[in-house]
Coordinates of C-alpha atoms in Angstrom, one line a residue:
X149 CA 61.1 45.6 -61.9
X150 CA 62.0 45.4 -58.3
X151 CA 61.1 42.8 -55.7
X152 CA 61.7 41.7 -52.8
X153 CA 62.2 38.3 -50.9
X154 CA 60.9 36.5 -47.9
X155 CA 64.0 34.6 -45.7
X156 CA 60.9 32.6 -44.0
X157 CA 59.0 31.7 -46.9
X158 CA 62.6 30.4 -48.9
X159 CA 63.6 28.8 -46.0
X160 CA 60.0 26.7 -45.5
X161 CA 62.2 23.8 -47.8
X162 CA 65.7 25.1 -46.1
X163 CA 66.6 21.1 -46.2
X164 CA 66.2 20.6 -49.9
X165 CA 67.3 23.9 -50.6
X166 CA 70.5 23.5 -48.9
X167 CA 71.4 20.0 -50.2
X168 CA 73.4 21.1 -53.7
X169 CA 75.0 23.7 -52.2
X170 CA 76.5 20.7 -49.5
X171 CA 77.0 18.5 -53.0
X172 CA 79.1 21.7 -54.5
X173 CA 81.1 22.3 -51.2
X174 CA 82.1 19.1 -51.3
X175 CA 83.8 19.1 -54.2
X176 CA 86.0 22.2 -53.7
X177 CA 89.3 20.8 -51.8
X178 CA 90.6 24.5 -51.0
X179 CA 92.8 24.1 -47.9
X180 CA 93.4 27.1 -45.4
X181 CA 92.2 29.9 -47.6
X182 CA 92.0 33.2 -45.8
X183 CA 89.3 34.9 -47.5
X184 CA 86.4 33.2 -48.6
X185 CA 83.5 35.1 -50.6
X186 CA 79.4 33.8 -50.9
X187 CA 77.8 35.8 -53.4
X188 CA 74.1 35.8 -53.1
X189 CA 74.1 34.3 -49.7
X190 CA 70.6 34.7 -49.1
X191 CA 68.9 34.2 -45.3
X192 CA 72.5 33.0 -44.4
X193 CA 72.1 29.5 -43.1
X194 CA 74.7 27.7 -45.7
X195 CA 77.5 30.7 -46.0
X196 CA 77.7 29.2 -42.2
X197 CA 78.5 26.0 -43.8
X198 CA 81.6 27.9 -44.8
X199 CA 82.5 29.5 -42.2
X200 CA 82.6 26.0 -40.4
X201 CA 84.2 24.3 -42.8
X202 CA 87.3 27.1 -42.8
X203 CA 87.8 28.0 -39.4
X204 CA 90.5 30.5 -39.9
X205 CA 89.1 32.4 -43.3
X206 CA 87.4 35.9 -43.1
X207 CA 84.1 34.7 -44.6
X208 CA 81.9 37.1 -46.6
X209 CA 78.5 36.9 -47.6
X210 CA 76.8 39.1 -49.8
X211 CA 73.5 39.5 -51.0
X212 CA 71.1 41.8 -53.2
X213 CA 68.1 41.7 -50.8
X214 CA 68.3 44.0 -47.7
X215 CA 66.0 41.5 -46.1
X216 CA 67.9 38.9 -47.2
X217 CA 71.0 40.2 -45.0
X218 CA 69.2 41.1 -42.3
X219 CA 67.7 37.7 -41.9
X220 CA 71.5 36.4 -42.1
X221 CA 72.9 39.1 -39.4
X222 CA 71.7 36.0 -37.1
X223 CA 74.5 34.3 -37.7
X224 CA 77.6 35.5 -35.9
X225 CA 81.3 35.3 -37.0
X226 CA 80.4 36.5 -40.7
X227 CA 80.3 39.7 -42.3
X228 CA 77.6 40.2 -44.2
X229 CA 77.1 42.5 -47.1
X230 CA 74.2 44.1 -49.1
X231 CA 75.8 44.0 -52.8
X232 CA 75.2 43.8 -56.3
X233 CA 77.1 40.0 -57.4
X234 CA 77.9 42.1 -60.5
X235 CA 79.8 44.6 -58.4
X236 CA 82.4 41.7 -57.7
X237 CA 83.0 40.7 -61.0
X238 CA 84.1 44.4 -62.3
X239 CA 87.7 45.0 -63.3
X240 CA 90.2 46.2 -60.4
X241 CA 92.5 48.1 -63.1
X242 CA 94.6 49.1 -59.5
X243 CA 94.5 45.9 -58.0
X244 CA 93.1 47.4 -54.8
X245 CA 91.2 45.4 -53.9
X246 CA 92.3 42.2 -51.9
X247 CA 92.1 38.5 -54.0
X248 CA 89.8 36.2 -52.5
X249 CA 90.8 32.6 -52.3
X250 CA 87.2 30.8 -52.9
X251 CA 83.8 32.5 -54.4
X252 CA 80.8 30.4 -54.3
X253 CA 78.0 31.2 -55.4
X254 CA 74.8 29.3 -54.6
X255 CA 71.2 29.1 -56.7
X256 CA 72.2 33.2 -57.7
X257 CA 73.8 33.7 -61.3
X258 CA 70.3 32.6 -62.9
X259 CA 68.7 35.8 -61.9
X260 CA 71.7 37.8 -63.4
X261 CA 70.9 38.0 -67.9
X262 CA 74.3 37.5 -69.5
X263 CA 75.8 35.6 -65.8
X264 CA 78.4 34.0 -68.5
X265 CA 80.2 37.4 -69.2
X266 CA 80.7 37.8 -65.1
X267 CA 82.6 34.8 -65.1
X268 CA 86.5 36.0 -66.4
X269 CA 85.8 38.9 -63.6
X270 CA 85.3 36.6 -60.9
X271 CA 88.1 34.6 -62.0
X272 CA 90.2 37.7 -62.0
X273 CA 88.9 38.4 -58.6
X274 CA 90.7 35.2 -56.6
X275 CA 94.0 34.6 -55.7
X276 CA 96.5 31.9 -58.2
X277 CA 94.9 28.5 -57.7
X278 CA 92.1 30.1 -56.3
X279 CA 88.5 28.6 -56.1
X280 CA 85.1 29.6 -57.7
X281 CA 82.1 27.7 -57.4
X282 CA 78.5 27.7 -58.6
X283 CA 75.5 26.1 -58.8
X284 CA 72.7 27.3 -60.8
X285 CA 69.1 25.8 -61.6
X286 CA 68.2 24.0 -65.1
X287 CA 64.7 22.8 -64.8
X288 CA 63.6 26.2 -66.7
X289 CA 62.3 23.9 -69.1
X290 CA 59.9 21.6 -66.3
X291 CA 56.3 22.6 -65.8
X292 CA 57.2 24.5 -62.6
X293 CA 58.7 27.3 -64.5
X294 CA 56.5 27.1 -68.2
X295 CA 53.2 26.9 -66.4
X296 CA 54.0 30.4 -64.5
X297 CA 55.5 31.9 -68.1
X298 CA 52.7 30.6 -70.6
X299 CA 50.1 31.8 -67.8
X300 CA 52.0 35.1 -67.6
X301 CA 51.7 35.9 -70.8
X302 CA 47.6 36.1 -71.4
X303 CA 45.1 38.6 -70.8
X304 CA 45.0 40.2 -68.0
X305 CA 47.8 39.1 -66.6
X306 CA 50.3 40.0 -69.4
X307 CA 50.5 43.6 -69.0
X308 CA 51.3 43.7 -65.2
X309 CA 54.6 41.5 -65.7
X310 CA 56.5 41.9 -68.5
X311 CA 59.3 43.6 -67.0
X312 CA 59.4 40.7 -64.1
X313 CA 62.6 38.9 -63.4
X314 CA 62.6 35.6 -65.0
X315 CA 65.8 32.8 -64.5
X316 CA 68.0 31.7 -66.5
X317 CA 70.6 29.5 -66.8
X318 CA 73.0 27.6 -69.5
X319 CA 74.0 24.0 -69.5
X320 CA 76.7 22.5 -67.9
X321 CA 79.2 22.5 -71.3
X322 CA 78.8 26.0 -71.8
X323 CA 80.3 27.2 -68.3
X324 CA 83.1 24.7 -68.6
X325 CA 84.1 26.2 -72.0
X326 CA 84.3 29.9 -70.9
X327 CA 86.2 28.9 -67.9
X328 CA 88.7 26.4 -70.1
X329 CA 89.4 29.4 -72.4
X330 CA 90.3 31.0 -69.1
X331 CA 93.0 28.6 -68.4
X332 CA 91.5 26.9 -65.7
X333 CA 90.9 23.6 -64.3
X334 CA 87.1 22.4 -64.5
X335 CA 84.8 20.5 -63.0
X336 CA 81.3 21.1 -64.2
X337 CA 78.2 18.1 -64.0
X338 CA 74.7 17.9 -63.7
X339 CA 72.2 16.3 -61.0
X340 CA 68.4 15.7 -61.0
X341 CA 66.8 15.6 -57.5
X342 CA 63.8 14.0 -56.6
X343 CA 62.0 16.2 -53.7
X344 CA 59.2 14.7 -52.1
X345 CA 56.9 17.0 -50.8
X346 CA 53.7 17.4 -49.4
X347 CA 50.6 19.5 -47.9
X348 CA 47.9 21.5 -50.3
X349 CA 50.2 23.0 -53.0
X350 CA 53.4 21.9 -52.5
X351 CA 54.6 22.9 -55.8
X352 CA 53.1 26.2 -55.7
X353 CA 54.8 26.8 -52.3
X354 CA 58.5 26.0 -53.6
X355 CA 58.2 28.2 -56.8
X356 CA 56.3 31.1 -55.0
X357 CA 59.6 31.9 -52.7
X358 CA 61.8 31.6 -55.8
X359 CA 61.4 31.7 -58.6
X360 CA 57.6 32.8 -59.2
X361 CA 58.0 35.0 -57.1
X362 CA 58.8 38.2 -58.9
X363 CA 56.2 37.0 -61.2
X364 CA 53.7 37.4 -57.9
X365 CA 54.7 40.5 -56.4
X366 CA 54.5 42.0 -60.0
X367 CA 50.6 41.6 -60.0
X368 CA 48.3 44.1 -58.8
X369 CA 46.5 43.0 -55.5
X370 CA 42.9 42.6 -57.3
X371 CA 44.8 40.2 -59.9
X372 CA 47.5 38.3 -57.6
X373 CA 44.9 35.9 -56.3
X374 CA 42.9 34.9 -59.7
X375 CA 46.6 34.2 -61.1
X376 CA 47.6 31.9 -57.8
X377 CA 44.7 30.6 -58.3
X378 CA 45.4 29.5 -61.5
X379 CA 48.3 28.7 -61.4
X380 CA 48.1 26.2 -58.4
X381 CA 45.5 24.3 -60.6
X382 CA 48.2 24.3 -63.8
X383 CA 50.9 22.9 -61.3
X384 CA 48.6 20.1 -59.6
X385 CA 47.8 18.9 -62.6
X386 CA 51.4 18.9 -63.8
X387 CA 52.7 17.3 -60.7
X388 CA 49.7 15.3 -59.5
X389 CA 49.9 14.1 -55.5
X390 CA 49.9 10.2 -55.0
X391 CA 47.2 8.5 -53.0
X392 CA 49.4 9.5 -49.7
X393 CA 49.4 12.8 -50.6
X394 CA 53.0 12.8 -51.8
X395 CA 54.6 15.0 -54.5
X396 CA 57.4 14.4 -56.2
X397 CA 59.1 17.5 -57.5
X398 CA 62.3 17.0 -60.0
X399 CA 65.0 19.7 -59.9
X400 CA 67.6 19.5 -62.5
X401 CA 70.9 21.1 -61.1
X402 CA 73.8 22.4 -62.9
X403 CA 77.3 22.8 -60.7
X404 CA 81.2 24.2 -61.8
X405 CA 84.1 24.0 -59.5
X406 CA 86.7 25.8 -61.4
X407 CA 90.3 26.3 -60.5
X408 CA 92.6 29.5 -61.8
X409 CA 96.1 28.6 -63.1
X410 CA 98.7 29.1 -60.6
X411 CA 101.0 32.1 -61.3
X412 CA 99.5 32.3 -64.7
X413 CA 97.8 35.2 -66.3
X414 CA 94.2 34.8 -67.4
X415 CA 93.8 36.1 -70.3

């Protein structure tokens, strides 16, 4: 099933949102590449990172959601792309296409099933001693995510979302394996943030422009609300404020910086 997402509404926590990817970057000590790829940039705001941090690359950002993109078309100096992340990882049996020197790829592969079989494609895609690197989510197992899926799955709500797009990701051992067997140098760890947030339904606001949220559009207007409503009670109770009104909201993050062997072929 198809959705669609809202730059404003994903960019309400664009600070906290933005922090891994500045904790990934950080760890990627490409020098001078010339082309530089962000698959599922989203509204934009961090492929500018990039584009800032390598001054003389083409940057590229590419992203599934036509909304997405145009929200992103603010930013000047980038070409921006509306693309499938999958598209990227395909084999080039010609080798037209030109090797890019570092991917990134930013809170994306979880919405793509079977992300792990992309990843000896996207290595193929870069240059020798080229860079890819990712960071996914792995809280899937926190309230946030089991309230919406155990609420999902009763009467009447069930039937209406079935086919919804649900994350996913693997942990932090199993990326580093497919990329060793790929010949490549890897650096793959975890982090668990604490975000503090506040207002009426903090909680309910961060997952609603991520990853509830094909969950929500899935729903049938006479429905939608009774399930918010629901939900947003399952979630304060699961992440209760403190007497200033504070919430604290862990996020369990999984990041891979992985280097391809220099002038040899992965297999």
């Amino acid at each position: 099933m198809s959705h669609t997402w809202d730059p404003d509404r994903y960019l309400a926590y664009a600070d906290e949102r933005g922090r891994p990817f500045v904790d990934l970057l950080a760890r990627v000590p490409a020098e001078n590449p010339r082309v530089v790829v962000d698959l599922g940039c989203g509204p934009g705001n961090l492929t500018a990172l990039l584009a800032d941090r390598w001054r003389s690359a083409a940057v590229t950002g590419v992203d599934s959601s036509p909304e997405m993109i145009e929200a992103a078309r603010a930013v000047v100096g980038i070409r921006w792309e509306v693309g499938d992340l999958r598209d990227w990882a395909r084999p080039d049996p010609l080798a037209l296409r030109e090797p890019i020197d570092v991917i990134v790829s930013n809170a994306t592969l979880q919405w793509v099933p079977d992300h792990l079989e992309l990843l000896p494609g996207l290595i193929e895609r870069l240059q020798p001693g080229g860079w890819l690197a990712f960071q996914v989510p792995g809280n899937f197992d926190e309230p946030s995510h089991t309230a919406r899926t155990d609420l999902a799955a009763r009467a009447p709500y069930a039937e209406h979302v079935r086919d919804a797009g649900v994350p996913t990701s693997r942990d932090p051992v199993d990326y580093a394996r497919v990329l060793l067997d790929l010949g490549c140098e890897v650096d793959a760890w975890e982090t668990t943030y604490l975000h503090v947030l506040t207002g009426a339904d903090p909680v309910f606001d961060w997952v609603s422009g991520t990853g509830a949220r094909p969950t929500l559009q899935a729903l049938p207007d006479d429905l939608r609300p009774l399930f918010e409503d629901e939900f947003k009670a399952l979630l304060r109770q699961a992440y209760p404020a403190d007497s200033a009104g504070r919430v604290v909201l862990p996020f369990r993050r999984i990041f891979v910086v992985a280097r391809k062997p220099q002038g040899v072929p992965v297999p």
